[in-house]
Short mmCIF file of C-alpha atoms in Angstrom, two decimals:
data_model
loop_
_atom_site.label_atom_id
_atom_site.label_comp_id
_atom_site.label_asym_id
_atom_site.label_seq_id
_atom_site.Cartn_x
_atom_site.Cartn_y
_atom_site.Cartn_z
CA MET F 162 24.83 -167.34 4.56
CA SER F 163 27.59 -165.03 3.19
CA ALA F 164 30.86 -164.45 4.46
CA SER F 165 31.60 -161.62 6.49
CA LEU F 166 34.18 -160.22 8.81
CA LEU F 167 32.61 -157.65 11.67
CA HIS F 168 34.69 -155.03 13.49
CA CYS F 169 37.94 -155.16 11.80
CA PRO F 170 40.11 -152.12 13.18
CA ALA F 171 42.12 -149.74 11.43
CA PRO F 172 44.10 -148.42 14.12
CA ALA F 173 45.89 -144.76 14.21
CA LYS F 174 49.62 -143.94 14.38
CA LEU F 175 51.73 -141.07 15.70
CA ASN F 176 55.07 -139.97 14.51
CA LEU F 177 57.25 -140.04 17.20
CA PHE F 178 59.41 -138.02 15.10
CA LEU F 179 59.15 -136.38 11.35
CA HIS F 180 62.55 -134.90 9.57
CA VAL F 181 62.42 -133.64 6.46
CA THR F 182 65.97 -134.02 4.97
CA GLY F 183 65.33 -133.57 0.89
CA ARG F 184 63.29 -133.02 -1.90
CA ARG F 185 63.01 -135.18 -4.95
CA PRO F 186 63.12 -133.38 -8.65
CA ASP F 187 60.09 -134.25 -8.75
CA GLY F 188 59.04 -132.81 -6.09
CA TYR F 189 58.18 -135.40 -2.97
CA HIS F 190 60.40 -134.67 -0.13
CA LEU F 191 62.18 -137.00 1.65
CA LEU F 192 61.54 -137.86 5.17
CA GLN F 193 62.51 -139.88 8.35
CA SER F 194 60.54 -141.16 11.02
CA VAL F 195 59.12 -143.35 13.28
CA PHE F 196 55.88 -144.46 13.07
CA GLN F 197 54.12 -145.95 15.99
CA LEU F 198 50.42 -147.56 15.64
CA ILE F 199 48.11 -146.74 18.71
CA ASP F 200 45.17 -148.75 19.81
CA ARG F 201 42.59 -145.64 18.42
CA SER F 202 40.91 -147.26 15.49
CA ASP F 203 38.04 -147.10 13.23
CA MET F 204 35.98 -150.29 13.50
CA LEU F 205 35.50 -151.85 9.18
CA ASP F 206 32.50 -153.96 8.99
CA PHE F 207 33.20 -156.51 5.36
CA THR F 208 30.26 -158.71 4.06
CA VAL F 209 31.32 -161.03 0.62
CA ARG F 210 28.84 -160.26 -2.20
CA ASP F 211 28.74 -162.40 -5.66
CA ASP F 212 27.60 -159.85 -8.48
CA GLY F 213 31.12 -158.12 -8.18
CA ILE F 214 29.94 -155.02 -6.41
CA ILE F 215 31.23 -152.84 -4.25
CA HIS F 216 28.76 -151.02 -1.53
CA HIS F 217 30.26 -148.56 1.03
CA VAL F 218 27.23 -148.77 2.90
CA THR F 219 28.09 -146.23 5.27
CA ASP F 220 28.68 -142.13 3.99
CA VAL F 221 31.70 -140.36 5.32
CA PRO F 222 31.18 -136.48 5.87
CA GLY F 223 33.11 -134.74 3.61
CA VAL F 224 34.42 -137.89 1.58
CA PRO F 225 33.14 -138.10 -2.10
CA GLU F 226 32.66 -141.66 -3.61
CA ALA F 227 35.24 -141.06 -6.27
CA SER F 228 37.47 -140.29 -3.66
CA ASP F 229 37.02 -142.94 -1.18
CA LEU F 230 39.90 -145.00 -0.48
CA ILE F 231 37.76 -147.72 1.13
CA VAL F 232 36.56 -148.20 -2.40
CA ARG F 233 39.35 -147.51 -4.08
CA ALA F 234 41.38 -150.31 -1.80
CA ALA F 235 38.80 -153.01 -2.61
CA THR F 236 38.75 -152.05 -6.15
CA LEU F 237 42.55 -152.09 -6.83
CA LEU F 238 42.86 -155.55 -5.10
CA GLN F 239 39.38 -156.94 -7.47
CA THR F 240 41.30 -155.60 -10.54
CA ALA F 241 44.77 -157.29 -9.22
CA ALA F 242 43.73 -160.47 -7.87
CA ASN F 243 41.61 -161.12 -10.99
CA CYS F 244 38.47 -161.98 -8.67
CA HIS F 245 35.78 -159.29 -10.52
CA HIS F 246 32.61 -161.90 -9.45
CA LEU F 247 33.30 -160.89 -6.32
CA GLY F 248 31.95 -157.28 -3.85
CA ALA F 249 31.73 -156.53 -1.29
CA ASP F 250 29.25 -154.60 1.67
CA ILE F 251 31.08 -152.59 3.67
CA ALA F 252 30.55 -150.33 6.81
CA ILE F 253 32.34 -148.44 9.00
CA ARG F 254 32.17 -146.98 11.87
CA LYS F 255 34.34 -143.98 11.56
CA ILE F 256 36.52 -143.00 15.02
CA LEU F 257 39.40 -141.13 13.93
CA PRO F 258 39.35 -137.70 12.79
CA MET F 259 40.36 -137.11 9.45
CA GLY F 260 43.13 -134.68 7.90
CA VAL F 261 44.55 -134.26 11.89
CA GLY F 262 47.77 -136.60 11.32
CA LEU F 263 46.58 -139.88 12.49
CA GLY F 264 46.57 -141.78 9.04
CA GLY F 265 42.94 -142.51 9.39
CA GLY F 266 41.61 -143.02 5.24
CA SER F 267 45.04 -144.90 4.93
CA SER F 268 44.20 -147.31 7.63
CA ASP F 269 41.19 -147.77 6.72
CA ALA F 270 42.30 -148.55 2.88
CA ALA F 271 44.43 -151.17 4.72
CA THR F 272 41.84 -152.85 6.39
CA THR F 273 40.12 -152.97 3.60
CA LEU F 274 42.77 -154.77 1.51
CA TYR F 275 43.51 -157.15 4.74
CA ALA F 276 40.21 -158.36 5.25
CA LEU F 277 39.40 -158.18 1.24
CA ASN F 278 42.36 -160.23 0.54
CA TYR F 279 41.25 -163.07 3.02
CA LEU F 280 37.74 -163.14 2.23
CA TRP F 281 37.76 -163.11 -1.26
CA SER F 282 40.92 -165.44 -1.25
CA CYS F 283 43.09 -163.58 -3.30
CA HIS F 284 46.24 -164.92 -1.67
CA LEU F 285 48.19 -162.12 -1.88
CA ASP F 286 51.65 -161.68 0.42
CA ARG F 287 51.91 -159.01 2.87
CA THR F 288 54.79 -157.45 -0.02
CA GLN F 289 52.09 -157.42 -2.79
CA LEU F 290 49.80 -155.63 -0.85
CA MET F 291 52.16 -153.24 0.30
CA ALA F 292 53.03 -152.27 -3.57
CA LEU F 293 49.00 -151.78 -4.05
CA GLY F 294 48.95 -149.74 -0.92
CA LEU F 295 51.33 -147.43 -2.38
CA GLN F 296 48.89 -146.60 -4.94
CA LEU F 297 47.01 -145.52 -2.53
CA GLY F 298 48.90 -143.52 -0.42
CA ALA F 299 52.65 -143.33 1.06
CA ASP F 300 51.15 -144.45 4.49
CA VAL F 301 49.37 -146.80 3.01
CA PRO F 302 52.02 -149.66 2.73
CA PHE F 303 53.26 -148.78 6.33
CA PHE F 304 49.74 -150.46 8.13
CA LEU F 305 50.42 -153.61 6.07
CA PHE F 306 53.75 -154.12 7.04
CA GLY F 307 51.61 -155.24 10.15
CA GLN F 308 54.80 -153.49 12.55
CA ASN F 309 56.25 -150.22 13.63
CA ALA F 310 58.46 -149.32 11.84
CA PHE F 311 61.38 -146.63 10.92
CA VAL F 312 60.56 -145.02 7.86
CA GLU F 313 62.56 -143.01 5.46
CA GLY F 314 61.88 -141.90 1.44
CA VAL F 315 58.73 -140.82 0.88
CA GLY F 316 57.48 -143.24 3.57
CA GLU F 317 58.30 -146.33 1.02
CA ALA F 318 61.42 -147.74 3.01
CA LEU F 319 60.11 -149.39 6.20
CA LEU F 320 62.21 -151.50 8.51
CA PRO F 321 61.23 -153.24 11.64
CA ILE F 322 61.75 -151.27 14.87
CA LYS F 323 60.82 -152.40 18.47
CA THR F 324 59.44 -149.52 20.48
CA ALA F 325 58.18 -148.65 23.95
CA HIS F 326 55.40 -149.94 26.32
CA CYS F 327 53.73 -146.40 26.85
CA TRP F 328 50.61 -144.42 26.89
CA PHE F 329 50.04 -141.88 24.92
CA VAL F 330 47.91 -139.12 25.82
CA VAL F 331 46.40 -137.41 22.27
CA ILE F 332 44.61 -133.80 21.57
CA GLU F 333 42.46 -132.43 18.54
CA PRO F 334 42.76 -129.02 18.02
CA GLY F 335 39.64 -129.06 16.58
CA ILE F 336 40.94 -128.15 13.68
CA SER F 337 41.81 -129.95 9.43
CA VAL F 338 45.05 -129.02 7.93
CA PRO F 339 45.58 -129.11 4.65
CA THR F 340 48.86 -131.29 3.79
CA ALA F 341 49.33 -129.59 0.92
CA ILE F 342 49.50 -126.40 2.46
CA ILE F 343 52.95 -127.81 4.64
CA PHE F 344 54.54 -129.05 2.35
CA SER F 345 54.37 -126.39 0.29
CA ASP F 346 55.35 -123.57 2.43
CA LYS F 347 58.45 -121.53 1.69
CA GLN F 348 59.47 -121.48 5.09
CA LEU F 349 59.51 -125.05 5.38
CA THR F 350 63.36 -126.65 6.21
CA ARG F 351 64.13 -130.23 3.85
CA ASN F 352 67.89 -129.89 5.23
CA THR F 353 67.28 -131.89 8.38
CA LYS F 354 70.34 -134.09 8.56
CA PRO F 355 69.80 -137.91 8.23
CA ILE F 356 69.52 -140.15 11.52
CA ARG F 357 69.76 -143.28 11.53
CA ILE F 358 67.62 -146.08 12.75
CA THR F 359 70.10 -147.04 15.65
CA ASP F 360 70.04 -143.33 16.63
CA PHE F 361 66.68 -143.07 17.96
CA PRO F 362 66.02 -144.16 21.76
CA ASP F 363 65.54 -147.92 22.35
CA ALA F 364 62.94 -148.80 24.27
CA ASN F 365 64.00 -148.44 27.41
CA ASN F 366 64.91 -144.83 26.98
CA TYR F 367 62.27 -143.28 24.58
CA LEU F 368 60.08 -141.78 27.37
CA HIS F 369 63.43 -140.18 28.63
CA ALA F 370 65.34 -139.33 25.88
CA GLY F 371 63.42 -136.04 24.07
CA PHE F 372 63.96 -137.95 20.69
CA GLY F 373 63.97 -135.32 17.67
CA LYS F 374 61.41 -133.17 16.73
CA ASN F 375 58.77 -132.77 13.83
CA ASP F 376 60.01 -130.43 11.27
CA LEU F 377 56.55 -129.77 10.00
CA GLU F 378 55.46 -128.05 13.25
CA VAL F 379 56.28 -124.33 12.98
CA VAL F 380 55.01 -124.22 9.97
CA ALA F 381 52.09 -125.99 10.53
CA ALA F 382 51.70 -123.67 14.10
CA LYS F 383 52.25 -120.37 11.91
CA HIS F 384 48.92 -121.35 9.48
CA PHE F 385 46.79 -122.67 12.34
CA PRO F 386 47.65 -120.68 16.09
CA GLU F 387 45.44 -123.41 17.46
CA ILE F 388 48.25 -126.09 17.37
CA GLU F 389 50.89 -123.85 18.66
CA THR F 390 48.39 -123.30 21.62
CA ALA F 391 47.71 -127.19 22.30
CA LEU F 392 51.26 -128.00 22.06
CA ASN F 393 52.49 -125.05 24.70
CA TRP F 394 49.84 -126.66 27.41
CA ALA F 395 51.40 -130.36 26.17
CA LYS F 396 54.54 -129.74 26.89
CA GLN F 397 54.50 -129.40 30.60
CA PHE F 398 53.83 -133.17 30.77
CA GLY F 399 56.51 -134.22 28.60
CA ASN F 400 57.90 -134.57 25.06
CA ALA F 401 54.73 -133.67 22.94
CA MET F 402 54.85 -133.24 19.20
CA MET F 403 52.36 -132.92 16.33
CA THR F 404 51.83 -136.05 14.66
CA GLY F 405 52.21 -136.03 10.85
CA SER F 406 51.31 -133.12 9.22
CA GLY F 407 48.88 -131.62 11.83
CA SER F 408 46.74 -131.52 13.72
CA CYS F 409 46.73 -133.83 16.57
CA ILE F 410 49.37 -133.25 19.32
CA PHE F 411 50.35 -135.90 21.44
CA CYS F 412 52.01 -136.79 24.18
CA PRO F 413 53.69 -140.17 25.54
CA VAL F 414 53.37 -140.83 29.36
CA GLU F 415 54.58 -143.98 31.02
CA THR F 416 51.07 -145.22 32.28
CA GLU F 417 47.97 -145.96 32.06
CA ARG F 418 47.32 -144.09 35.33
CA GLN F 419 49.45 -141.09 33.74
CA ALA F 420 47.53 -140.29 30.91
CA ASP F 421 44.54 -140.41 32.71
CA MET F 422 45.92 -137.44 35.13
CA VAL F 423 46.29 -135.40 31.81
CA LEU F 424 43.61 -136.43 30.59
CA GLU F 425 41.55 -134.70 34.04
CA GLN F 426 43.50 -130.85 33.42
CA ILE F 427 42.21 -130.99 29.29
CA PRO F 428 41.17 -127.62 28.42
CA ALA F 429 37.15 -127.73 27.48
CA GLN F 430 38.00 -126.68 24.27
CA TRP F 431 39.89 -129.21 22.86
CA THR F 432 38.62 -133.32 22.37
CA ALA F 433 41.55 -135.70 23.82
CA TRP F 434 41.91 -139.37 24.34
CA LYS F 435 43.88 -142.07 25.87
CA ALA F 436 45.54 -144.69 23.40
CA LYS F 437 48.51 -147.61 24.16
CA ALA F 438 50.96 -148.12 22.18
CA MET F 439 50.97 -151.87 19.94
CA GLU F 440 53.56 -153.81 18.93
CA GLN F 441 51.49 -155.37 15.14
CA HIS F 442 48.72 -154.05 13.41
CA PRO F 443 45.28 -156.17 14.26
CA LEU F 444 45.16 -158.27 10.90
CA ALA F 445 48.92 -159.03 10.52
CA HIS F 446 48.02 -162.58 10.77
CA LEU F 447 45.75 -162.43 7.94
CA THR F 448 48.39 -161.81 5.63
CA ARG F 449 51.60 -164.24 4.53
CA SER F 450 54.50 -162.76 4.75
#
């Protein structure tokens, strides 16, 4: 019987703030953020094949095979670990919407690297997997880092950070935001003063500090008024903010009961859900540090 790993989570992330601090000569933007893992996840199943074929058995609407990060991650690992004789059947139950700032595609790729590195006995350590992940996208190394992080550079510089044990209400305004539209907008500010990791509120004070902002919000709201509407509604309950380049809005609350109370009042035109903050990626134990 083939070796398998089933029900492997690919958790979402939230940007607890997102500052654009500059731009490199090559056009890439310099960022600072805190990435927070939450317990809302896609789920992936992996079954090893012995013929070298990587078969994504689940079609994801809107994702052409050539740009499928799951297949690209598996193929990259095959080459890096020189295990072309091994393959995998990969299935996904897609929970996280695409193009909404939750990092779903990047997380799927990271979970693929976690699982197949284990199943194929590649023995790559966390640093090696993160280097592979960076070839797939700027957010992939974070999910392989395995814990919440203070993020700098273009997303590749990660430091561990302790965050609050809280809940989040997340609103999906029902639109997908192309990241390129946001970062190419001339109105995007790119000169927010850099902060230090110690400037971010500690876990006990985060909910009450109202810290930071998302520099991409103003531009995203200009292009997509639905984002501004959702933001304005959510701010009555706390320090609501857009995550990533949009479109999802989140509001941190202290307890699950408070999250439920907000959800009871969500306008009918939006999809919304609650999620709990996590300290570690649920698959981090599969990989050596």
